């Protein structure tokens, strides 16, 4: 078993442990946000963590009613911009908390008067010491270059942050059932996708709403572990030009989850299947057309994307092997990437 797959299988227990800890850290952040309600939010992240930031931005908008911007760290570190972040909730997401540009950007946000949060796995990292609030991922040591359990834990921390901040009782209750749904996702058989993708050179991964970040993460993992050129797009954006690329030998992986965005994705996937495209649909219900990748019964519209990526990772690891690659040794990559 690859390290990537073994760590993927740890995720349900890691999320369960995370949900039992750090209650005071979340409460302190909620008190701070109640005392100084943010006017807007911003995120600072790269790689898989930036895909988790996309997910956090959707939750902040849906539950919190606040728009979120993604800050390119180079604005601060390379161009010397002085950003007006007073009154903002600024969250940095990182597994290692070690990249200098991420740390410098969060430090600038704190100096500007923002409420700063680090969602980080390494609690003794420079990023953790820079933030006003630290929310640990509790993923444990992660050896695989391709992040899996740390990404899942980051999504769960993001959902918990928003749920505690806004006191969303339905979301809080559903979070307690998330570990069991993650276990159920590991039992979902996606092996039928492997022969469909083993010879592919490119594909789109499509999602919408809270699932867009998971589509982005899926595309990245296919690049990292299978050297497969994959691009993530929303089910709306893909209609504005990118659809023209889809043809013979260009498959589509669609996340058709049980929410309005998932419904839009399902509709688009069905249109393409009817037009003869190679469509693979991840959904809790069998789609009208295309190869079905099963998912567990829906839990909560904002948590179902986490369940979906849990089901995806084992397939990605198997696909890498089928394509003659080692998912634990992505070419030219290392576990901690430091940029300036």
PDB file of N, CA, C and O in Angstrom, residues 152-210:
ATOM      1  N   UNK A 152      -8.025  17.013   3.929  1.00  0.00           N
ATOM      2  CA  UNK A 152      -9.343  16.694   4.477  1.00  0.00           C
ATOM      3  C   UNK A 152      -9.530  17.354   5.838  1.00  0.00           C
ATOM      4  O   UNK A 152     -10.584  17.934   6.127  1.00  0.00           O
ATOM      5  N   UNK A 153      -8.507  17.291   6.677  1.00  0.00           N
ATOM      6  CA  UNK A 153      -8.596  17.946   7.988  1.00  0.00           C
ATOM      7  C   UNK A 153      -8.734  19.459   7.845  1.00  0.00           C
ATOM      8  O   UNK A 153      -9.458  20.096   8.619  1.00  0.00           O
ATOM      9  N   UNK A 154      -8.058  20.038   6.872  1.00  0.00           N
ATOM     10  CA  UNK A 154      -8.167  21.484   6.655  1.00  0.00           C
ATOM     11  C   UNK A 154      -9.592  21.868   6.287  1.00  0.00           C
ATOM     12  O   UNK A 154     -10.128  22.871   6.792  1.00  0.00           O
ATOM     13  N   UNK A 155     -10.223  21.096   5.409  1.00  0.00           N
ATOM     14  CA  UNK A 155     -11.618  21.375   5.049  1.00  0.00           C
ATOM     15  C   UNK A 155     -12.515  21.276   6.280  1.00  0.00           C
ATOM     16  O   UNK A 155     -13.418  22.110   6.480  1.00  0.00           O
ATOM     17  N   UNK A 156     -12.281  20.259   7.105  1.00  0.00           N
ATOM     18  CA  UNK A 156     -13.103  20.085   8.303  1.00  0.00           C
ATOM     19  C   UNK A 156     -12.894  21.234   9.289  1.00  0.00           C
ATOM     20  O   UNK A 156     -13.852  21.704   9.920  1.00  0.00           O
ATOM     21  N   UNK A 157     -11.663  21.699   9.425  1.00  0.00           N
ATOM     22  CA  UNK A 157     -11.396  22.851  10.289  1.00  0.00           C
ATOM     23  C   UNK A 157     -12.099  24.088   9.745  1.00  0.00           C
ATOM     24  O   UNK A 157     -12.695  24.873  10.502  1.00  0.00           O
ATOM     25  N   UNK A 158     -12.059  24.292   8.440  1.00  0.00           N
ATOM     26  CA  UNK A 158     -12.730  25.446   7.829  1.00  0.00           C
ATOM     27  C   UNK A 158     -14.227  25.411   8.118  1.00  0.00           C
ATOM     28  O   UNK A 158     -14.831  26.444   8.460  1.00  0.00           O
ATOM     29  N   UNK A 159     -14.835  24.240   7.976  1.00  0.00           N
ATOM     30  CA  UNK A 159     -16.270  24.120   8.252  1.00  0.00           C
ATOM     31  C   UNK A 159     -16.563  24.375   9.730  1.00  0.00           C
ATOM     32  O   UNK A 159     -17.552  25.049  10.071  1.00  0.00           O
ATOM     33  N   UNK A 160     -15.709  23.868  10.597  1.00  0.00           N
ATOM     34  CA  UNK A 160     -15.904  24.088  12.037  1.00  0.00           C
ATOM     35  C   UNK A 160     -15.745  25.564  12.388  1.00  0.00           C
ATOM     36  O   UNK A 160     -16.508  26.106  13.203  1.00  0.00           O
ATOM     37  N   UNK A 161     -14.762  26.212  11.790  1.00  0.00           N
ATOM     38  CA  UNK A 161     -14.562  27.656  12.022  1.00  0.00           C
ATOM     39  C   UNK A 161     -15.843  28.423  11.736  1.00  0.00           C
ATOM     40  O   UNK A 161     -16.323  29.212  12.568  1.00  0.00           O
ATOM     41  N   UNK A 162     -16.399  28.214  10.556  1.00  0.00           N
ATOM     42  CA  UNK A 162     -17.593  28.958  10.147  1.00  0.00           C
ATOM     43  C   UNK A 162     -18.794  28.568  11.003  1.00  0.00           C
ATOM     44  O   UNK A 162     -19.604  29.421  11.397  1.00  0.00           O
ATOM     45  N   UNK A 163     -18.926  27.285  11.305  1.00  0.00           N
ATOM     46  CA  UNK A 163     -20.068  26.822  12.094  1.00  0.00           C
ATOM     47  C   UNK A 163     -20.054  27.407  13.503  1.00  0.00           C
ATOM     48  O   UNK A 163     -21.099  27.843  14.021  1.00  0.00           O
ATOM     49  N   UNK A 164     -18.884  27.441  14.137  1.00  0.00           N
ATOM     50  CA  UNK A 164     -18.788  27.996  15.485  1.00  0.00           C
ATOM     51  C   UNK A 164     -18.971  29.504  15.458  1.00  0.00           C
ATOM     52  O   UNK A 164     -19.690  30.074  16.299  1.00  0.00           O
ATOM     53  N   UNK A 165     -18.347  30.146  14.512  1.00  0.00           N
ATOM     54  CA  UNK A 165     -18.451  31.611  14.390  1.00  0.00           C
ATOM     55  C   UNK A 165     -19.903  32.046  14.221  1.00  0.00           C
ATOM     56  O   UNK A 165     -20.383  32.943  14.921  1.00  0.00           O
ATOM     57  N   UNK A 166     -20.632  31.404  13.327  1.00  0.00           N
ATOM     58  CA  UNK A 166     -22.007  31.805  13.024  1.00  0.00           C
ATOM     59  C   UNK A 166     -23.044  31.027  13.837  1.00  0.00           C
ATOM     60  O   UNK A 166     -24.232  31.246  13.679  1.00  0.00           O
ATOM     61  N   UNK A 167     -22.565  30.130  14.695  1.00  0.00           N
ATOM     62  CA  UNK A 167     -23.447  29.289  15.506  1.00  0.00           C
ATOM     63  C   UNK A 167     -24.529  28.631  14.651  1.00  0.00           C
ATOM     64  O   UNK A 167     -25.732  28.685  14.952  1.00  0.00           O
ATOM     65  N   UNK A 168     -24.067  27.971  13.599  1.00  0.00           N
ATOM     66  CA  UNK A 168     -24.944  27.245  12.693  1.00  0.00           C
ATOM     67  C   UNK A 168     -25.157  25.848  13.267  1.00  0.00           C
ATOM     68  O   UNK A 168     -24.300  24.959  13.117  1.00  0.00           O
ATOM     69  N   UNK A 169     -26.269  25.643  13.941  1.00  0.00           N
ATOM     70  CA  UNK A 169     -26.507  24.405  14.660  1.00  0.00           C
ATOM     71  C   UNK A 169     -26.574  23.196  13.730  1.00  0.00           C
ATOM     72  O   UNK A 169     -26.047  22.127  14.054  1.00  0.00           O
ATOM     73  N   UNK A 170     -27.190  23.343  12.569  1.00  0.00           N
ATOM     74  CA  UNK A 170     -27.287  22.207  11.644  1.00  0.00           C
ATOM     75  C   UNK A 170     -25.901  21.780  11.177  1.00  0.00           C
ATOM     76  O   UNK A 170     -25.599  20.580  11.075  1.00  0.00           O
ATOM     77  N   UNK A 171     -25.041  22.749  10.893  1.00  0.00           N
ATOM     78  CA  UNK A 171     -23.696  22.437  10.436  1.00  0.00           C
ATOM     79  C   UNK A 171     -22.868  21.840  11.572  1.00  0.00           C
ATOM     80  O   UNK A 171     -22.112  20.883  11.368  1.00  0.00           O
ATOM     81  N   UNK A 172     -23.015  22.379  12.771  1.00  0.00           N
ATOM     82  CA  UNK A 172     -22.306  21.832  13.927  1.00  0.00           C
ATOM     83  C   UNK A 172     -22.702  20.376  14.187  1.00  0.00           C
ATOM     84  O   UNK A 172     -21.851  19.521  14.449  1.00  0.00           O
ATOM     85  N   UNK A 173     -23.988  20.097  14.114  1.00  0.00           N
ATOM     86  CA  UNK A 173     -24.457  18.726  14.342  1.00  0.00           C
ATOM     87  C   UNK A 173     -23.945  17.781  13.249  1.00  0.00           C
ATOM     88  O   UNK A 173     -23.533  16.648  13.526  1.00  0.00           O
ATOM     89  N   UNK A 174     -23.977  18.238  12.013  1.00  0.00           N
ATOM     90  CA  UNK A 174     -23.525  17.397  10.906  1.00  0.00           C
ATOM     91  C   UNK A 174     -22.028  17.113  11.001  1.00  0.00           C
ATOM     92  O   UNK A 174     -21.573  16.016  10.627  1.00  0.00           O
ATOM     93  N   UNK A 175     -21.255  18.063  11.497  1.00  0.00           N
ATOM     94  CA  UNK A 175     -19.824  17.848  11.657  1.00  0.00           C
ATOM     95  C   UNK A 175     -19.534  16.639  12.553  1.00  0.00           C
ATOM     96  O   UNK A 175     -18.560  15.908  12.325  1.00  0.00           O
ATOM     97  N   UNK A 176     -20.351  16.417  13.552  1.00  0.00           N
ATOM     98  CA  UNK A 176     -20.133  15.281  14.446  1.00  0.00           C
ATOM     99  C   UNK A 176     -20.326  13.949  13.724  1.00  0.00           C
ATOM    100  O   UNK A 176     -19.785  12.928  14.151  1.00  0.00           O
ATOM    101  N   UNK A 177     -21.077  13.951  12.640  1.00  0.00           N
ATOM    102  CA  UNK A 177     -21.301  12.726  11.868  1.00  0.00           C
ATOM    103  C   UNK A 177     -20.358  12.602  10.671  1.00  0.00           C
ATOM    104  O   UNK A 177     -20.394  11.610   9.942  1.00  0.00           O
ATOM    105  N   UNK A 178     -19.521  13.623  10.484  1.00  0.00           N
ATOM    106  CA  UNK A 178     -18.619  13.601   9.331  1.00  0.00           C
ATOM    107  C   UNK A 178     -17.652  12.423   9.346  1.00  0.00           C
ATOM    108  O   UNK A 178     -17.459  11.783   8.298  1.00  0.00           O
ATOM    109  N   UNK A 179     -17.006  12.079  10.474  1.00  0.00           N
ATOM    110  CA  UNK A 179     -16.068  10.952  10.436  1.00  0.00           C
ATOM    111  C   UNK A 179     -16.684   9.647   9.930  1.00  0.00           C
ATOM    112  O   UNK A 179     -16.057   8.919   9.145  1.00  0.00           O
ATOM    113  N   UNK A 180     -17.918   9.356  10.319  1.00  0.00           N
ATOM    114  CA  UNK A 180     -18.542   8.109   9.855  1.00  0.00           C
ATOM    115  C   UNK A 180     -18.822   8.158   8.361  1.00  0.00           C
ATOM    116  O   UNK A 180     -18.720   7.141   7.660  1.00  0.00           O
ATOM    117  N   UNK A 181     -19.157   9.364   7.844  1.00  0.00           N
ATOM    118  CA  UNK A 181     -19.362   9.487   6.398  1.00  0.00           C
ATOM    119  C   UNK A 181     -18.039   9.346   5.650  1.00  0.00           C
ATOM    120  O   UNK A 181     -17.999   8.801   4.532  1.00  0.00           O
ATOM    121  N   UNK A 182     -16.966   9.825   6.228  1.00  0.00           N
ATOM    122  CA  UNK A 182     -15.658   9.653   5.600  1.00  0.00           C
ATOM    123  C   UNK A 182     -15.286   8.178   5.528  1.00  0.00           C
ATOM    124  O   UNK A 182     -14.720   7.717   4.526  1.00  0.00           O
ATOM    125  N   UNK A 183     -15.595   7.433   6.569  1.00  0.00           N
ATOM    126  CA  UNK A 183     -15.371   5.985   6.531  1.00  0.00           C
ATOM    127  C   UNK A 183     -16.201   5.345   5.430  1.00  0.00           C
ATOM    128  O   UNK A 183     -15.728   4.455   4.705  1.00  0.00           O
ATOM    129  N   UNK A 184     -17.442   5.776   5.298  1.00  0.00           N
ATOM    130  CA  UNK A 184     -18.304   5.236   4.241  1.00  0.00           C
ATOM    131  C   UNK A 184     -17.738   5.557   2.861  1.00  0.00           C
ATOM    132  O   UNK A 184     -17.837   4.746   1.928  1.00  0.00           O
ATOM    133  N   UNK A 185     -17.139   6.726   2.729  1.00  0.00           N
ATOM    134  CA  UNK A 185     -16.557   7.114   1.441  1.00  0.00           C
ATOM    135  C   UNK A 185     -15.398   6.205   1.060  1.00  0.00           C
ATOM    136  O   UNK A 185     -15.199   5.897  -0.125  1.00  0.00           O
ATOM    137  N   UNK A 186     -14.627   5.769   2.048  1.00  0.00           N
ATOM    138  CA  UNK A 186     -13.518   4.867   1.762  1.00  0.00           C
ATOM    139  C   UNK A 186     -14.006   3.531   1.206  1.00  0.00           C
ATOM    140  O   UNK A 186     -13.265   2.823   0.514  1.00  0.00           O
ATOM    141  N   UNK A 187     -15.236   3.181   1.517  1.00  0.00           N
ATOM    142  CA  UNK A 187     -15.807   1.918   1.027  1.00  0.00           C
ATOM    143  C   UNK A 187     -16.409   2.056  -0.366  1.00  0.00           C
ATOM    144  O   UNK A 187     -16.820   1.050  -0.963  1.00  0.00           O
ATOM    145  N   UNK A 188     -16.475   3.257  -0.891  1.00  0.00           N
ATOM    146  CA  UNK A 188     -17.043   3.469  -2.233  1.00  0.00           C
ATOM    147  C   UNK A 188     -16.036   3.011  -3.295  1.00  0.00           C
ATOM    148  O   UNK A 188     -14.864   3.390  -3.259  1.00  0.00           O
ATOM    149  N   UNK A 189     -16.498   2.228  -4.221  1.00  0.00           N
ATOM    150  CA  UNK A 189     -15.626   1.648  -5.246  1.00  0.00           C
ATOM    151  C   UNK A 189     -15.597   2.525  -6.496  1.00  0.00           C
ATOM    152  O   UNK A 189     -16.572   2.596  -7.238  1.00  0.00           O
ATOM    153  N   UNK A 190     -14.459   3.193  -6.711  1.00  0.00           N
ATOM    154  CA  UNK A 190     -14.279   4.027  -7.889  1.00  0.00           C
ATOM    155  C   UNK A 190     -13.337   3.379  -8.900  1.00  0.00           C
ATOM    156  O   UNK A 190     -12.838   4.047  -9.812  1.00  0.00           O
ATOM    157  N   UNK A 191     -13.079   2.088  -8.739  1.00  0.00           N
ATOM    158  CA  UNK A 191     -12.085   1.433  -9.589  1.00  0.00           C
ATOM    159  C   UNK A 191     -12.462   1.462 -11.066  1.00  0.00           C
ATOM    160  O   UNK A 191     -11.578   1.401 -11.935  1.00  0.00           O
ATOM    161  N   UNK A 192     -13.747   1.581 -11.379  1.00  0.00           N
ATOM    162  CA  UNK A 192     -14.158   1.594 -12.788  1.00  0.00           C
ATOM    163  C   UNK A 192     -13.618   2.806 -13.531  1.00  0.00           C
ATOM    164  O   UNK A 192     -13.554   2.805 -14.769  1.00  0.00           O
ATOM    165  N   UNK A 193     -13.230   3.850 -12.794  1.00  0.00           N
ATOM    166  CA  UNK A 193     -12.691   5.044 -13.456  1.00  0.00           C
ATOM    167  C   UNK A 193     -11.276   4.824 -13.969  1.00  0.00           C
ATOM    168  O   UNK A 193     -10.831   5.501 -14.902  1.00  0.00           O
ATOM    169  N   UNK A 194     -10.546   3.885 -13.361  1.00  0.00           N
ATOM    170  CA  UNK A 194      -9.137   3.711 -13.702  1.00  0.00           C
ATOM    171  C   UNK A 194      -8.936   3.348 -15.176  1.00  0.00           C
ATOM    172  O   UNK A 194      -8.157   4.013 -15.879  1.00  0.00           O
ATOM    173  N   UNK A 195      -9.616   2.317 -15.707  1.00  0.00           N
ATOM    174  CA  UNK A 195      -9.411   2.015 -17.132  1.00  0.00           C
ATOM    175  C   UNK A 195      -9.886   3.128 -18.062  1.00  0.00           C
ATOM    176  O   UNK A 195      -9.397   3.237 -19.190  1.00  0.00           O
ATOM    177  N   UNK A 196     -10.799   3.959 -17.603  1.00  0.00           N
ATOM    178  CA  UNK A 196     -11.264   5.071 -18.435  1.00  0.00           C
ATOM    179  C   UNK A 196     -10.220   6.191 -18.517  1.00  0.00           C
ATOM    180  O   UNK A 196     -10.231   6.968 -19.474  1.00  0.00           O
ATOM    181  N   UNK A 197      -9.362   6.277 -17.499  1.00  0.00           N
ATOM    182  CA  UNK A 197      -8.416   7.391 -17.431  1.00  0.00           C
ATOM    183  C   UNK A 197      -6.968   6.979 -17.644  1.00  0.00           C
ATOM    184  O   UNK A 197      -6.101   7.844 -17.778  1.00  0.00           O
ATOM    185  N   UNK A 198      -6.702   5.681 -17.699  1.00  0.00           N
ATOM    186  CA  UNK A 198      -5.317   5.223 -17.722  1.00  0.00           C
ATOM    187  C   UNK A 198      -4.570   5.698 -18.972  1.00  0.00           C
ATOM    188  O   UNK A 198      -3.350   5.924 -18.923  1.00  0.00           O
ATOM    189  N   UNK A 199      -5.281   5.881 -20.083  1.00  0.00           N
ATOM    190  CA  UNK A 199      -4.632   6.330 -21.310  1.00  0.00           C
ATOM    191  C   UNK A 199      -4.894   7.801 -21.609  1.00  0.00           C
ATOM    192  O   UNK A 199      -4.420   8.322 -22.629  1.00  0.00           O
ATOM    193  N   UNK A 200      -5.616   8.487 -20.752  1.00  0.00           N
ATOM    194  CA  UNK A 200      -5.964   9.888 -21.018  1.00  0.00           C
ATOM    195  C   UNK A 200      -4.729  10.776 -20.926  1.00  0.00           C
ATOM    196  O   UNK A 200      -3.797  10.514 -20.162  1.00  0.00           O
ATOM    197  N   UNK A 201      -4.737  11.850 -21.697  1.00  0.00           N
ATOM    198  CA  UNK A 201      -3.656  12.835 -21.613  1.00  0.00           C
ATOM    199  C   UNK A 201      -4.142  14.128 -20.985  1.00  0.00           C
ATOM    200  O   UNK A 201      -3.331  14.892 -20.442  1.00  0.00           O
ATOM    201  N   UNK A 202      -5.433  14.396 -21.044  1.00  0.00           N
ATOM    202  CA  UNK A 202      -6.007  15.606 -20.468  1.00  0.00           C
ATOM    203  C   UNK A 202      -7.440  15.319 -20.043  1.00  0.00           C
ATOM    204  O   UNK A 202      -8.088  14.413 -20.586  1.00  0.00           O
ATOM    205  N   UNK A 203      -7.927  16.075 -19.077  1.00  0.00           N
ATOM    206  CA  UNK A 203      -9.342  16.023 -18.725  1.00  0.00           C
ATOM    207  C   UNK A 203      -9.720  17.264 -17.938  1.00  0.00           C
ATOM    208  O   UNK A 203      -8.849  17.979 -17.420  1.00  0.00           O
ATOM    209  N   UNK A 204     -11.022  17.507 -17.871  1.00  0.00           N
ATOM    210  CA  UNK A 204     -11.573  18.528 -16.985  1.00  0.00           C
ATOM    211  C   UNK A 204     -12.150  17.848 -15.750  1.00  0.00           C
ATOM    212  O   UNK A 204     -12.714  16.747 -15.834  1.00  0.00           O
ATOM    213  N   UNK A 205     -12.017  18.529 -14.611  1.00  0.00           N
ATOM    214  CA  UNK A 205     -12.720  18.141 -13.393  1.00  0.00           C
ATOM    215  C   UNK A 205     -13.681  19.273 -13.080  1.00  0.00           C
ATOM    216  O   UNK A 205     -13.268  20.437 -12.957  1.00  0.00           O
ATOM    217  N   UNK A 206     -14.963  18.954 -12.957  1.00  0.00           N
ATOM    218  CA  UNK A 206     -15.992  19.982 -12.867  1.00  0.00           C
ATOM    219  C   UNK A 206     -16.738  19.893 -11.544  1.00  0.00           C
ATOM    220  O   UNK A 206     -17.138  18.813 -11.104  1.00  0.00           O
ATOM    221  N   UNK A 207     -16.919  21.011 -10.917  1.00  0.00           N
ATOM    222  CA  UNK A 207     -17.728  21.133  -9.709  1.00  0.00           C
ATOM    223  C   UNK A 207     -18.270  22.547  -9.652  1.00  0.00           C
ATOM    224  O   UNK A 207     -17.922  23.388 -10.473  1.00  0.00           O
ATOM    225  N   UNK A 208     -19.103  22.806  -8.658  1.00  0.00           N
ATOM    226  CA  UNK A 208     -19.618  24.160  -8.497  1.00  0.00           C
ATOM    227  C   UNK A 208     -19.939  24.409  -7.030  1.00  0.00           C
ATOM    228  O   UNK A 208     -20.230  23.473  -6.284  1.00  0.00           O
ATOM    229  N   UNK A 209     -19.882  25.668  -6.615  1.00  0.00           N
ATOM    230  CA  UNK A 209     -20.183  26.013  -5.232  1.00  0.00           C
ATOM    231  C   UNK A 209     -19.124  25.459  -4.295  1.00  0.00           C
ATOM    232  O   UNK A 209     -17.923  25.490  -4.587  1.00  0.00           O
ATOM    233  N   UNK A 210     -19.526  24.917  -3.145  1.00  0.00           N
ATOM    234  CA  UNK A 210     -18.556  24.392  -2.183  1.00  0.00           C
ATOM    235  C   UNK A 210     -17.689  23.269  -2.732  1.00  0.00           C
ATOM    236  O   UNK A 210     -16.645  22.961  -2.157  1.00  0.00           O
TER     237      UNK A 210
END
